[in-house]
Amino acid sequence: MNDAIVDTAINTHRITILQAINAALADALADDERVFVLGEDVGDAEGGGIVGVTAGLSKRFGDDRVRSTPISEQAIIGASIGAAIAGWKPVAEIMLMNFVTVAMDMIVNHAAKLRYMSGGKTSVPMVIRTMTGAGASTGGQHADYLEGWFAHTAGLKVVAPSTPEDAYGLLRSAIDDPDPVIFIENLISYGNKGPAPVSGHRVPLGKARVAVEGKDITIIAYSAMADRALQAAKILSQAGISAEIIDLRTISPWDQETVFASVAKTGRALVVHEAVKPFGPGAEVAATLSSEFFGRLKAPVERIGAPFTPVPFAKSLEDAFIPSPARIANAAQKLVEQGKL
Amino acid sequence: MNDNYAVDGETRVEIYRRMALLKANDERSRKVIKTGRLMMPYYSYRGQECIPAALAVNLTDRDYLCTIYRGIHDMLAKGLPLKELWAEIAGRIDGSCKGKGGPMHLTSPDKGIMVTTGIVGSSMPIANGLALAAQLSGDGRVAVATFGDGASNIGAFHEALNMASVWKLPAIFLCQNNQYGEHTTYEKATSALRIADRAIAYNMPGVRVDGNDPLAVHAVTLEAIERARNGGGPTLIEAMTFRFHGHIYGDDDAYMDPARKKAAMEADPVPIYRASLIAGGFATEESLSRIETEIEAALDEAVEYALASPMPGEEELTTDVYAEGAAA
Ligand SMILES: Cc1ncc(C[n+]2csc(CCOP(=O)(O)OP(=O)(O)O)c2C)c(N)n1
Ligand SMILES: [Mg+2]
């Protein structure tokens, strides 16, 4: 029933998401001399990243190819864009997702649009890695999920893995990709373990993964919420409900084929993300499904997201802010029961 | 005390009282975090006490302050009540921001503590706005933006200083140069040999001062504040200092040169200034001990108050987003 369990039996070597991203960067640096990494504190003299994602890379590949920068997000992204246009493959780290705000001009007005505005004469094959996620008591300016902004910008691709294998394979594909990719890492689940990816493994951008097969309802999630959706599936199975969990993996462009096939089977869909609900990616998915499956759905497509507030500091409020497995399971159960009426 | 500063004894002791408060508060914070009773990202300011203590005696509650995540010292020096502080960092309803902001966003407008930012560089443009408000209303207030050395490499620093100079805003840009931005050394990240030199590009006075010397900081900030109040425009001050406990609580300091750290800690401004007050006849061992005992008692009370305060209820999650409350 659970694909993941079968995989584990075959591949017993398990690593963390953090190690997988580190390995993907190392392999990309080794495979292609045009790849280089830049960001605040990414070098080993500075500890190899605030949580060690880039640890060991500057020692192995040199300070030129793995370079710590001043605290200058606009200049980090600008330099990445320029180098990318000139044929290099920069992988920039913007430490936390909230700090992309300081570089939004570079990302939205330039990285995303240069290919189009130049009639295809220039292109920006760069990756922006960034971390985020509520749950560490960091408050309003350190934990937002802002993927909706980027998914709403033509010219950008947006990726958010939830397992080590996907993190590795998606990052390799993002670095290969000829266009700018925003690569979102969940800060809270870096330590989550899973089967180790095979070196060189690629997960194509724009392809979702059916994490658990089911027949009563399709739950579509990504990043840390994919894990929470899996936990919800366990709660639901105890109530006799069989939920199919789809980890979207790429938010833009999203994999309509896989999601459509699932909803055609289950007739019910729930989209879950940690980003605030209004105007979030869930709205795009829900609207598309509602239109595609008009008249064939057993229940309305529902969305779960964080409430429309900044991320609160107090533990009591932060816990209430992040969608919980119980909340996901409840909503799914309601949809299934509603569809039976 | 052998110095030429025309600072009266009462002010000298008051500067010490604030330094002692900041030091004791930092030590207490780290102690309580260690016990697990406080869960928060903590950016210790230990080592930097002298700068806001000497600044703040020159300000009134009506003057504005914009500070940063490493800014609890700035705020306490400017009068943030201990109970409000502790309840906030404990995430409780009686905190300065009902527990919603936390340690990086403490706010206390009654004391002129207007904005605390977790975003590097953002204190400066907003301080300009507060200074502009003071200029427009002619109320004689000044706005102080504090920030780190690393923040002077962000675009916002340069935009804000240029605008403040062109508009002759009553603003003081106070850089606490602790020689590191997270794990990156000053030398590796900053092109200017001295941050104070960057003032030249914006046609405003730029001064570097020893941030371990309270009387020097007092003199330099007083001059800048008077210039601002009198319509003379902004000043950039670079106070040289050091953070004794790394970037964030739990930081292992592996990236730091141990000799550099050791030398800085040996120059701890708090005990040195304390000894100088006694040697100079401005205070006695007993009078300073009394101050320190009072501080410890106030801290006991504040911690107890904070931990007894309730967590915010779930209804608080969606209030304060807009004036009329949040949408679902
Ligand atoms: C725009 C932005 N980029 C990065 C960060 C992460 N960050 C937090 S503190 C810090 C170092 C700042 O150094 P400095 O300005 O010298 O202040 P200090 O912490 O030394 O007091 C960094 C990079 C941030 N908060 N905001
Ligand atoms: Mg610094």
XYZ file of C-alpha atoms in Angstrom, chain A residues 39-51 63 67-75 95-96 98-99 101-102 135-142 277-278 306-322, chain B residues 39-41 43 69 88-92 98-105 116-120 122 150-151 153-155 159 181-185 188-190 247 254-256 311-319 321-322 326-328:
112
model
C 25.431 33.317 -0.211
C 25.824 34.662 3.304
C 28.048 32.435 5.462
C 28.053 29.559 2.951
C 31.849 29.092 3.066
C 33.515 26.776 5.554
C 35.392 29.631 7.217
C 31.926 30.872 8.160
C 30.650 27.466 9.269
C 29.342 26.192 5.916
C 25.905 27.803 6.171
C 23.826 28.728 9.209
C 22.624 25.143 9.561
C 36.466 29.758 -2.061
C 31.830 32.012 -1.765
C 30.545 33.779 1.314
C 29.068 37.155 0.481
C 28.418 40.408 2.296
C 24.868 40.790 3.675
C 23.608 42.140 0.364
C 20.749 40.089 -1.056
C 20.150 42.438 -3.944
C 23.785 42.227 -4.960
C 19.394 32.393 3.888
C 15.730 32.722 4.851
C 11.759 36.461 4.119
C 15.052 37.987 3.014
C 12.002 40.633 -0.135
C 15.184 42.692 -0.235
C 7.763 26.089 14.194
C 10.996 27.476 15.576
C 9.596 30.484 17.479
C 11.216 32.957 15.132
C 8.180 35.193 14.719
C 6.908 37.389 11.930
C 9.955 38.013 9.737
C 11.706 34.641 9.586
C -4.717 30.413 2.529
C -6.030 33.509 0.691
C -2.299 29.048 7.508
C -4.707 31.736 8.692
C -4.362 35.149 7.049
C -1.961 36.531 9.655
C 1.771 37.050 10.044
C 3.582 34.160 11.724
C 3.035 34.683 15.466
C 5.794 34.288 18.050
C 3.972 32.819 21.060
C 4.110 29.023 21.038
C 0.372 28.722 21.606
C -0.311 30.817 18.509
C 2.425 29.365 16.336
C 1.075 25.863 16.969
C -2.374 27.043 15.938
C -0.951 28.758 12.858
C 0.629 25.709 11.218
C 12.202 29.124 23.959
C 13.378 31.838 21.631
C 16.162 32.773 19.283
C 20.996 37.291 20.111
C 17.022 41.663 16.640
C 7.104 39.204 25.553
C 10.144 37.008 25.150
C 8.264 34.285 27.013
C 5.449 34.614 24.461
C 2.862 35.687 27.037
C 0.906 40.369 23.611
C 3.459 37.677 22.865
C 2.879 38.023 19.145
C 6.092 39.788 18.239
C 8.682 38.057 20.360
C 12.284 39.037 21.015
C 12.919 40.320 17.489
C 9.951 42.696 17.369
C 12.464 46.404 16.131
C 13.371 44.629 12.931
C 14.618 41.145 12.189
C 15.606 42.222 8.696
C 19.169 43.463 8.378
C 15.596 47.991 7.813
C 27.083 43.988 8.365
C 23.979 46.095 7.814
C 26.478 46.605 3.231
C 22.758 46.564 2.465
C 21.246 48.945 -0.045
C 19.480 54.978 0.457
C 27.912 39.709 10.727
C 26.698 36.264 11.722
C 29.862 34.233 11.037
C 31.524 36.535 8.540
C 34.274 38.888 9.658
C 35.796 39.813 4.571
C 32.500 41.554 3.905
C 33.068 45.290 4.122
C 25.698 35.521 16.776
C 34.136 27.865 15.686
C 34.478 30.573 13.032
C 35.992 33.073 15.476
C -0.125 32.360 26.836
C -2.215 34.300 24.349
C -5.486 32.550 23.580
C -6.283 31.387 20.076
C -8.500 34.430 19.462
C -5.307 36.494 19.459
C -4.108 34.675 16.354
C -6.344 36.673 14.045
C -6.582 40.002 15.843
C -3.817 42.028 11.509
C -6.039 44.950 10.603
C -8.656 39.605 10.460
C -10.524 37.735 7.785
C -10.847 34.002 8.353
